[in-house]
mmCIF file of C-alpha atoms and ligand atoms in Angstrom:
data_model
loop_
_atom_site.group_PDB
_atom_site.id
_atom_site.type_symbol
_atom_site.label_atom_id
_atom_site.label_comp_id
_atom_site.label_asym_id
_atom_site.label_seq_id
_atom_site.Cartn_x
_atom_site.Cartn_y
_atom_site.Cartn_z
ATOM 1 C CA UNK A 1 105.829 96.661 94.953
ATOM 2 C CA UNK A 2 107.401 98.987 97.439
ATOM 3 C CA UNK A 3 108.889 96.519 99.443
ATOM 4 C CA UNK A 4 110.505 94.931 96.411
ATOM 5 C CA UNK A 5 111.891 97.998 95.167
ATOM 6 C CA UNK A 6 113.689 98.435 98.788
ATOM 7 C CA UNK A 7 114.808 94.725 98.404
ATOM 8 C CA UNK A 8 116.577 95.701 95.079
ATOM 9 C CA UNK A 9 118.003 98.653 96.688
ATOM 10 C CA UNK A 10 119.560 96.843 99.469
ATOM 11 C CA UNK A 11 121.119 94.087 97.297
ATOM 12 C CA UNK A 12 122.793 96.606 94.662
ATOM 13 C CA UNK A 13 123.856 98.332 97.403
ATOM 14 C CA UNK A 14 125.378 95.398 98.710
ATOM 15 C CA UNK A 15 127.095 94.316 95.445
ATOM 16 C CA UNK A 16 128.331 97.918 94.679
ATOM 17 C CA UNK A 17 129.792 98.968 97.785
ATOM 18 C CA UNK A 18 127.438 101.688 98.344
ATOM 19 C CA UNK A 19 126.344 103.830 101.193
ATOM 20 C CA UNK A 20 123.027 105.932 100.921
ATOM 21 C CA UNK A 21 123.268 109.493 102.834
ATOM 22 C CA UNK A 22 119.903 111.182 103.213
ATOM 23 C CA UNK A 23 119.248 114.773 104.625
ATOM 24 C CA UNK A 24 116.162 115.227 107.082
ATOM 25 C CA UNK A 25 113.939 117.235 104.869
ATOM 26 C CA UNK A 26 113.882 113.898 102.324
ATOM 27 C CA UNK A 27 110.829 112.264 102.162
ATOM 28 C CA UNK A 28 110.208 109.234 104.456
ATOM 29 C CA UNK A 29 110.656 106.644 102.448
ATOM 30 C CA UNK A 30 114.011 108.096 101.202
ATOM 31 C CA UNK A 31 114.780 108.516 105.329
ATOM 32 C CA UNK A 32 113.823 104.725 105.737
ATOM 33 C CA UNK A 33 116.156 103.394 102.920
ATOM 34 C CA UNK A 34 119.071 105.536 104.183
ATOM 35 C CA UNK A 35 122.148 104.769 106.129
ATOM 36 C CA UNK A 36 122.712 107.727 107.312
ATOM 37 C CA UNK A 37 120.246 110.468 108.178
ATOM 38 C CA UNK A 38 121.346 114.101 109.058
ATOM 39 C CA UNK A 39 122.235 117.776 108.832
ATOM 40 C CA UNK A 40 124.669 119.470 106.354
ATOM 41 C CA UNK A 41 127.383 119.444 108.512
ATOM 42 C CA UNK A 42 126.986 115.701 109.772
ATOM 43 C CA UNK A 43 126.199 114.569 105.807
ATOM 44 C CA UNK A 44 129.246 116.471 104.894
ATOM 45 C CA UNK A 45 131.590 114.470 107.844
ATOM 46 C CA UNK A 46 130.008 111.348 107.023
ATOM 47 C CA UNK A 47 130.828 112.002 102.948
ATOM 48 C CA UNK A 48 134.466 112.383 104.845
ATOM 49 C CA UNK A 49 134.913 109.428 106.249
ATOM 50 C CA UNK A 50 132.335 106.639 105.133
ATOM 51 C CA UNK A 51 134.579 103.623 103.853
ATOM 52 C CA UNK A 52 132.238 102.479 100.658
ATOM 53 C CA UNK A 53 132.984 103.013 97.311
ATOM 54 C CA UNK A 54 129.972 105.015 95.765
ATOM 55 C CA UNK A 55 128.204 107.545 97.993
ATOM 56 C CA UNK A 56 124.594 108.011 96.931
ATOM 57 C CA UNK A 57 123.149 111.722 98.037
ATOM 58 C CA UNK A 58 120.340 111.968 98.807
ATOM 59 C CA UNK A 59 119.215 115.609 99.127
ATOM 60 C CA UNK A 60 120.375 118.531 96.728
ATOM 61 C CA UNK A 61 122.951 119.127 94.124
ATOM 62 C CA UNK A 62 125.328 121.278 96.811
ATOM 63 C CA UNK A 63 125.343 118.587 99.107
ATOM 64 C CA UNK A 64 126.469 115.634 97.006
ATOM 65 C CA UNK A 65 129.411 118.511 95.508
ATOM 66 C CA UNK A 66 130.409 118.695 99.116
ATOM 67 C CA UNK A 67 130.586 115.362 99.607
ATOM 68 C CA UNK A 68 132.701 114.489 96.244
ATOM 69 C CA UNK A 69 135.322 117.553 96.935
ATOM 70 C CA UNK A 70 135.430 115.885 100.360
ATOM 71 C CA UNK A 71 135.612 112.108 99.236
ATOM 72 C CA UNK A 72 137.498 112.834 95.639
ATOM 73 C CA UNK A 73 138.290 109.278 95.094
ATOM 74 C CA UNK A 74 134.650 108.082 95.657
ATOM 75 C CA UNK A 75 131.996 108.054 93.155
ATOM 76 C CA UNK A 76 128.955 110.527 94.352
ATOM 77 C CA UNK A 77 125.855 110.231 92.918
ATOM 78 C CA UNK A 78 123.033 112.600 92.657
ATOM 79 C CA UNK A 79 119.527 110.541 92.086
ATOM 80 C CA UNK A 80 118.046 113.707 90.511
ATOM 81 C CA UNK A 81 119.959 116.391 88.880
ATOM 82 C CA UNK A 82 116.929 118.709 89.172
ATOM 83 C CA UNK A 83 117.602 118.779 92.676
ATOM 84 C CA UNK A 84 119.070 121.989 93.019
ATOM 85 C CA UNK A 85 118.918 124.596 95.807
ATOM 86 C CA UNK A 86 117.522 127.941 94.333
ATOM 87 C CA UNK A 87 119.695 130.190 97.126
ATOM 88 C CA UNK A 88 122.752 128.570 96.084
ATOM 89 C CA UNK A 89 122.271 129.593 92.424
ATOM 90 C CA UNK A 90 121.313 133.087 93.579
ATOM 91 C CA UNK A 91 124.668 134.619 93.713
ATOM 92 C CA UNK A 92 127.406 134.829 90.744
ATOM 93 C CA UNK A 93 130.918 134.946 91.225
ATOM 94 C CA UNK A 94 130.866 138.228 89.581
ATOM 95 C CA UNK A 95 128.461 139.260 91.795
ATOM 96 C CA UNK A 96 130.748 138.084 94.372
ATOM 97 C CA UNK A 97 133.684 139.771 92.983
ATOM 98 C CA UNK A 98 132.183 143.245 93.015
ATOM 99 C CA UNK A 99 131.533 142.874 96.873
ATOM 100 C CA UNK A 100 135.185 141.522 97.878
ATOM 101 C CA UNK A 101 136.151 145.323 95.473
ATOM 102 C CA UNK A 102 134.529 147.130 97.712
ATOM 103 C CA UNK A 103 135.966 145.518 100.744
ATOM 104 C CA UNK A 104 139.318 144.487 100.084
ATOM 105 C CA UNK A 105 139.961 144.079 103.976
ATOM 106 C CA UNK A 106 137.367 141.425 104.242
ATOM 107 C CA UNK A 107 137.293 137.651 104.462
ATOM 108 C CA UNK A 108 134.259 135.652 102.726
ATOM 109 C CA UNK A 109 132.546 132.969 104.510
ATOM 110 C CA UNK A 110 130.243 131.174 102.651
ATOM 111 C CA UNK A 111 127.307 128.931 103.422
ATOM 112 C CA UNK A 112 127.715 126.112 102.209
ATOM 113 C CA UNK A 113 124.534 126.101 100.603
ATOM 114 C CA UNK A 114 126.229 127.472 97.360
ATOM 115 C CA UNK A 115 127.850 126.719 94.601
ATOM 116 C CA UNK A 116 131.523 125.090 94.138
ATOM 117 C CA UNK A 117 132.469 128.312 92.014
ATOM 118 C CA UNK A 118 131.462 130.376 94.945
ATOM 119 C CA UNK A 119 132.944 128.104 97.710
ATOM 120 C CA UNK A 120 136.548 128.440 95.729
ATOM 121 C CA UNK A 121 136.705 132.025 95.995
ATOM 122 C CA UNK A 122 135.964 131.830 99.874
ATOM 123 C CA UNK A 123 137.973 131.404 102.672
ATOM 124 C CA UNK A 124 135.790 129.592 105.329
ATOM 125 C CA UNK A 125 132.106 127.820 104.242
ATOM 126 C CA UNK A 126 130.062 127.229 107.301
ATOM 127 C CA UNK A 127 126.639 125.256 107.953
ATOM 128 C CA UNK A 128 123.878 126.859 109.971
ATOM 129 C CA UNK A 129 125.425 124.651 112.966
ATOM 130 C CA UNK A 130 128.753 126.266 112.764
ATOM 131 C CA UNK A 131 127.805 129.323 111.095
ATOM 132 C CA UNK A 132 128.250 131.507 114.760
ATOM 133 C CA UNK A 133 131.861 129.665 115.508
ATOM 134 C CA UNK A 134 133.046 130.056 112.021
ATOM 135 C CA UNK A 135 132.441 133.745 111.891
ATOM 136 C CA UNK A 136 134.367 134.352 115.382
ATOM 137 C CA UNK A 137 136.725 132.243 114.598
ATOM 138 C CA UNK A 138 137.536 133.689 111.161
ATOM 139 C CA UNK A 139 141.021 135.758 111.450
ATOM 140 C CA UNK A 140 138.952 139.017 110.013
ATOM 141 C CA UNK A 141 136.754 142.157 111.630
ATOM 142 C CA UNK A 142 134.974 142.704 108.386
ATOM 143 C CA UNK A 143 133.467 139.231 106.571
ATOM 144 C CA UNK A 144 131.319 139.257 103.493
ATOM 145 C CA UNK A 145 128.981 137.035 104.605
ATOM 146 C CA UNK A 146 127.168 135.195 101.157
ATOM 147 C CA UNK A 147 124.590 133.899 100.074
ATOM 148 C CA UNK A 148 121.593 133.884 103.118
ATOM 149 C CA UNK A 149 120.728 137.537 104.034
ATOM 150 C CA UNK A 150 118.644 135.812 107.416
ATOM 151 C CA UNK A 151 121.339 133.436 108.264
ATOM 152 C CA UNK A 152 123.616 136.362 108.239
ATOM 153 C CA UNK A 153 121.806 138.621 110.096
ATOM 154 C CA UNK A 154 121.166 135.939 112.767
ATOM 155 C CA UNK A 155 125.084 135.876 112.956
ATOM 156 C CA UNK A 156 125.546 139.107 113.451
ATOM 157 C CA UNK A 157 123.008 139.312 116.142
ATOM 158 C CA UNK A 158 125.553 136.829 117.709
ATOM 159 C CA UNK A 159 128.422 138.276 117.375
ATOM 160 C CA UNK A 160 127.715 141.891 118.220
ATOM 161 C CA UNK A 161 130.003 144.766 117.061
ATOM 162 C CA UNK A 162 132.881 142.524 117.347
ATOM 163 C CA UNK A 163 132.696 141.615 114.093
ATOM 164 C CA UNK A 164 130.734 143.432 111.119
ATOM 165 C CA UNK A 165 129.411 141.734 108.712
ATOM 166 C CA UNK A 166 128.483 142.413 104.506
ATOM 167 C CA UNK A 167 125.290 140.933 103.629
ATOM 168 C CA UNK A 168 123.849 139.835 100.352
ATOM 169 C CA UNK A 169 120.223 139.313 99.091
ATOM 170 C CA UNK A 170 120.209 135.755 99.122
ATOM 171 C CA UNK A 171 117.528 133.679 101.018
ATOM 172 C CA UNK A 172 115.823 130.341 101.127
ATOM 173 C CA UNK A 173 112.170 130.443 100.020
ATOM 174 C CA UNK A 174 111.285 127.593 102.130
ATOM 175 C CA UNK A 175 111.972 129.685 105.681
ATOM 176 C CA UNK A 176 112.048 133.077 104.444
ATOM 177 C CA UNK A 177 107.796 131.815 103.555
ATOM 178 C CA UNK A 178 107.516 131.495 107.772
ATOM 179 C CA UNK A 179 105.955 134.882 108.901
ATOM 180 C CA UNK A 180 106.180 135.862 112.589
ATOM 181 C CA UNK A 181 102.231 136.138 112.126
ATOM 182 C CA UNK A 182 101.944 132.237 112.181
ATOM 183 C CA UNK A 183 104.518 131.148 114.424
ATOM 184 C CA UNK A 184 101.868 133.754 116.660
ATOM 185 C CA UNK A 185 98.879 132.329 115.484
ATOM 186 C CA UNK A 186 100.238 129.117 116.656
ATOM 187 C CA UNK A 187 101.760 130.287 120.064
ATOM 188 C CA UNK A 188 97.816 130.943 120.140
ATOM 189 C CA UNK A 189 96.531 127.455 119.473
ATOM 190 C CA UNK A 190 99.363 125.849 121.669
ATOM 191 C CA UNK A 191 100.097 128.614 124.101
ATOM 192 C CA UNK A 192 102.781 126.102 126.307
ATOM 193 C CA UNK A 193 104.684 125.380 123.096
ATOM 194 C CA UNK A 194 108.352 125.880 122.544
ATOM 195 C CA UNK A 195 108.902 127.932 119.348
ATOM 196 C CA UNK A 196 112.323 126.277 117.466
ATOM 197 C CA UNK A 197 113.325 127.520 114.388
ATOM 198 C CA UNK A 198 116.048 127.328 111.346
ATOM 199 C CA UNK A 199 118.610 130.530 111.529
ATOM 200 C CA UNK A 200 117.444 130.792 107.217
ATOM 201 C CA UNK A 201 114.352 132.461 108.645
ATOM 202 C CA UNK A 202 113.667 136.252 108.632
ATOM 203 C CA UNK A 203 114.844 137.747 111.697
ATOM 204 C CA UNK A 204 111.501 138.496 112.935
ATOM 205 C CA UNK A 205 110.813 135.392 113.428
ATOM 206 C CA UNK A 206 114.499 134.462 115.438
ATOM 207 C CA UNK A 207 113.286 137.205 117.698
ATOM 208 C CA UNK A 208 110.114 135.068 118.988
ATOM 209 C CA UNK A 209 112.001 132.055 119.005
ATOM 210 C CA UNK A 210 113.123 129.946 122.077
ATOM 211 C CA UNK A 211 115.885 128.723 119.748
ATOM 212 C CA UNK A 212 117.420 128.521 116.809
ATOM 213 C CA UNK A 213 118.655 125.396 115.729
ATOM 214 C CA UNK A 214 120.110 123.556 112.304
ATOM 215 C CA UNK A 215 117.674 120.216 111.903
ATOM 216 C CA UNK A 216 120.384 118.576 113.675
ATOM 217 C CA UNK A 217 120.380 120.744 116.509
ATOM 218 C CA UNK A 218 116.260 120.740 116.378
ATOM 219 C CA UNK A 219 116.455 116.892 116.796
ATOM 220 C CA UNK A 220 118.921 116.738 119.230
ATOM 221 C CA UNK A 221 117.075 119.681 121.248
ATOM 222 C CA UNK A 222 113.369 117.724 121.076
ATOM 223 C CA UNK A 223 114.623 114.551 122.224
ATOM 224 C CA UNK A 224 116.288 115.882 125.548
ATOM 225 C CA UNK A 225 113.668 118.882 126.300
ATOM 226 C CA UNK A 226 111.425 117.719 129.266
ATOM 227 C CA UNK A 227 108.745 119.976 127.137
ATOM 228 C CA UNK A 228 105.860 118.203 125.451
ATOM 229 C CA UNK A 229 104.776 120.644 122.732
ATOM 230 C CA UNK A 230 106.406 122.359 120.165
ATOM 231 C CA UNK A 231 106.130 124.985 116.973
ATOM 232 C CA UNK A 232 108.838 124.343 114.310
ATOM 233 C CA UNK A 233 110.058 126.500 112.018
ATOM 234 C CA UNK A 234 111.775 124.571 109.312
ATOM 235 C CA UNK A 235 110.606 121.953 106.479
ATOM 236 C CA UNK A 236 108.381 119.042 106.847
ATOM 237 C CA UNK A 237 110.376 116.517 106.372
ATOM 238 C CA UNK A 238 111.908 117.118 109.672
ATOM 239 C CA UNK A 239 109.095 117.251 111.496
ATOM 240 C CA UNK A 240 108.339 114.357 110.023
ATOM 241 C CA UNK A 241 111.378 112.395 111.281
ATOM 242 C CA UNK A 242 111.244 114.174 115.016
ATOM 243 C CA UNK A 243 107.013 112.882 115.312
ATOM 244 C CA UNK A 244 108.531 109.396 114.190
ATOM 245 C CA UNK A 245 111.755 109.205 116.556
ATOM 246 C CA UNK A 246 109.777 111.300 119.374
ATOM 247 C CA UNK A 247 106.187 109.358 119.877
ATOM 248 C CA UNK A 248 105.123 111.403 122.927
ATOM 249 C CA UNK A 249 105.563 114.739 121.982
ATOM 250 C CA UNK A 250 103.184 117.097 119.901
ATOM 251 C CA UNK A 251 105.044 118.738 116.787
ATOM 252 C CA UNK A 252 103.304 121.637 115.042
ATOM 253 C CA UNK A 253 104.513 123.332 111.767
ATOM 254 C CA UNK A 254 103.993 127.461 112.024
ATOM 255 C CA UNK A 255 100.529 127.228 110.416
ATOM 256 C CA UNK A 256 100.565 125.334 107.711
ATOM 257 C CA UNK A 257 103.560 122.846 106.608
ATOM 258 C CA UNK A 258 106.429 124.454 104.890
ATOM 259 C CA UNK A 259 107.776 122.080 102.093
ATOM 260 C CA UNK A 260 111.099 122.027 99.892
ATOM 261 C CA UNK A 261 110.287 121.068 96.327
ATOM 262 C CA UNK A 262 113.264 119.994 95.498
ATOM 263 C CA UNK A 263 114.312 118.546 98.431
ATOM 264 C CA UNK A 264 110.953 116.177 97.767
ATOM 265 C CA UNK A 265 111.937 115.146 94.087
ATOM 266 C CA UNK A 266 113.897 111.888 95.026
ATOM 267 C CA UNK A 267 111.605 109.203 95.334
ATOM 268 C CA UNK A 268 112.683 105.389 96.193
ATOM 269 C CA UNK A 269 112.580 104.647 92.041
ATOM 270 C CA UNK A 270 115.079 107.147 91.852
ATOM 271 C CA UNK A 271 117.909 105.811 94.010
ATOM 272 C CA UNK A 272 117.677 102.685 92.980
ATOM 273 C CA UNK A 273 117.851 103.602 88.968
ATOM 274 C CA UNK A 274 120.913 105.768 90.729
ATOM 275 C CA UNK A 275 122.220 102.823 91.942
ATOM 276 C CA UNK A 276 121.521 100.627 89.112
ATOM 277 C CA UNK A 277 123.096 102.929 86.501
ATOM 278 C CA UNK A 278 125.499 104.700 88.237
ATOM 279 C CA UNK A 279 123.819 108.255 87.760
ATOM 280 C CA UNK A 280 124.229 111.250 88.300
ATOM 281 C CA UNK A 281 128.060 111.391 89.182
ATOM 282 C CA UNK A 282 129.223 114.295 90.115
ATOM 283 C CA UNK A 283 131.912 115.702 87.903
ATOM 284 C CA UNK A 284 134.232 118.663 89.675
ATOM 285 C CA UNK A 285 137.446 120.170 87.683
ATOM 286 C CA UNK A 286 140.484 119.149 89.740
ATOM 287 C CA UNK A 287 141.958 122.713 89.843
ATOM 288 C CA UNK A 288 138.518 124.153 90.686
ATOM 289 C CA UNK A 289 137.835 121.435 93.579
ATOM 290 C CA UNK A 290 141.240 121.558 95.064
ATOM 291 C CA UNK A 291 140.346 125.977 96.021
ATOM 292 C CA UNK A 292 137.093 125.099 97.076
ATOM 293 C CA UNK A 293 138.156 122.249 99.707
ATOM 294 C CA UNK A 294 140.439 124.752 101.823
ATOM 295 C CA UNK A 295 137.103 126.593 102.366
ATOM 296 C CA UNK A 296 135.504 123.150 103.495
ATOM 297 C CA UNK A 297 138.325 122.246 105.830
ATOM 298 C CA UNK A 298 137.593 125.503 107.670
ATOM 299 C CA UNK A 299 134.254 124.552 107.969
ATOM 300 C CA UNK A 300 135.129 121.235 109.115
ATOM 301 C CA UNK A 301 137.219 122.538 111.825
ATOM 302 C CA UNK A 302 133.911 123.549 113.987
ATOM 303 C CA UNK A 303 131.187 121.304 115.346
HETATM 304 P P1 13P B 401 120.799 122.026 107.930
HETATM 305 O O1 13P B 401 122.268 122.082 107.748
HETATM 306 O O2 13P B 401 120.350 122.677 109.210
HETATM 307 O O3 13P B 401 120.306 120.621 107.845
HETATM 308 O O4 13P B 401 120.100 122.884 106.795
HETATM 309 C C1 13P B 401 120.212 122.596 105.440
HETATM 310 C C2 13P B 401 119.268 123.342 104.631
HETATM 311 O O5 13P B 401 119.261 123.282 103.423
HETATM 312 C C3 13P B 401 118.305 124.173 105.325
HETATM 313 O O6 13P B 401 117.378 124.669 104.456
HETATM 314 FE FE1 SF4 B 402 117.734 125.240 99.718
HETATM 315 FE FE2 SF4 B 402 115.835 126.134 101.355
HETATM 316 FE FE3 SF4 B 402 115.511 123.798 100.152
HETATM 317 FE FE4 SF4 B 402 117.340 124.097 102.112
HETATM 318 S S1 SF4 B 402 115.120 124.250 102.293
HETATM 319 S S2 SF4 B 402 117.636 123.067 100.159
HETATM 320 S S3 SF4 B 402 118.046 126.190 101.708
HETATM 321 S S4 SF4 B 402 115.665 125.809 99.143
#
């Protein structure tokens, strides 16, 4: 049954010019399928330059709107449109408004977990890879940093007084849910482990860390460290991947597993009915896509 779904997956995608990007918190079959596995940033080059005709996106809504004001003349599809982030809806643009009042001297860089409203009134987005570059780099003492509160404050941490950066209230529930208690209870258990963790986690928890990675940087990291043992703080699905790719080493989750809902909705039935019926596209106004890619490029600009 499974296998013949993947069968059917791999001949439409053949006949239709497709390409299927996954990012590392989808679930394993979804990884398996996919021709391309990785972070935002690397999902968001790939969406760049991949030469098929229809991307399928495999991850949440944000991503697959990155990758169509990236790719305009390629079809992106969305397998489930209840794939949403819930930190990118957490800001408005009125909300965002009211902050840029009260700082008039400031530049807005905006992760690009966020919506395309909010990436069109910004002048750099960033990924958690970049984030630290993007924020030097940015031609600005003052930036209103929006919509992860953590991520932000892990930037600042970064960039000392050289820069001073606005925070708002946004956060991921995912990583924000890792408490410094269980990445200690842990460090108990597996007292030689390496603690790696996602910047979107509270700041108490950056302060225990050995380092803080994106899940590209995590992977990367595990597969070169001469270390055997390891506590990560980040989503399952990436631990997942780095137990698969990294047979001898011992991956732990801070406790218990920390899992993405949505994220987890896209099962293998749903790419292929994406594939088979060409849905969901993803639909951007021209005028409103064309202000949101400067702040893209910028992002682009930094590895
Ligand atoms: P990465 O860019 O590190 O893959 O993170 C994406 C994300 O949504 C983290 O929660
Ligand atoms: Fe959004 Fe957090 Fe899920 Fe990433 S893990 S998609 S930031 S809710």
């Amino acid at each position: 049954m499974k296998e013949d779904l993947i069968n059917k997956i791999q001949k439409l995608k053949e006949e239709k010019n497709a390409v299927i990007l996954a990012h590392n918190y989808q679930v394993t079959e979804v990884q398996d399928i996919a021709d391309h596995l990785g972070d935002s940033l690397q999902l968001s080059r790939l969406a760049a330059e991949v030469e098929q005709d229809i991307i399928v996106f495999c991850g949440v809504k944000f991503m697959a709107e990155t990758a169509k004001i990236l790719s305009p003349r390629k079809k992106v599809l969305l397998p489930r449109l209840d794939a949403g982030c819930p930190m990118a809806d957490m800001i408005t643009v009125e909300e965002l408004g009211e902050l840029k009042k009260a700082h008039p001297q400031a530049k807005v860089v905006t992760y690009v977990n966020s919506s395309v409203e909010i990436k069109a009134e910004s002048d750099a987005c960033c990924t958690s890879s970049n984030a630290v570059k993007v924020v030097r780099n940015i031609d600005a003492d003052k930036i209103i940093f929006v919509p992860d509160r953590n991520l932000g404050a892990y930037i600042q941490s970064q960039v000392g007084s050289d820069k001073e950066l606005i925070l708002f209230e946004g956060y991921c529930y995912v990583h924000n849910r890792i408490k410094k208690e269980e990445i200690e209870a842990t460090k108990k258990l597996y007292p030689k482990a390496k603690v790696v963790v996602h910047p979107e986690t509270r700041m108490e928890v950056i302060e225990i860390a050995d380092e803080v990675l994106s899940t590209g940087g995590m992977l990367k990291y595990i597969a070169a460290s001469p270390d055997k043992q390891f506590i990560i703080g980040t989503e399952q699905g990436l631990i997942e991947r780095m137990k698969r790719e990294n047979p001898g080493k011992e991956l732990y989750p801070a406790l218990r597993p920390k899992i993405c809902s949505n994220m987890k909705r896209t099962a293998l039935i749903d790419v292929y009915n994406a594939l088979e019926k060409d849905r969901y596209e993803i639909k951007i106004a021209a005028s409103l896509a064309k202000r949101a890619v400067k702040a893209l490029d910028e992002m682009l600009k930094y590895i």
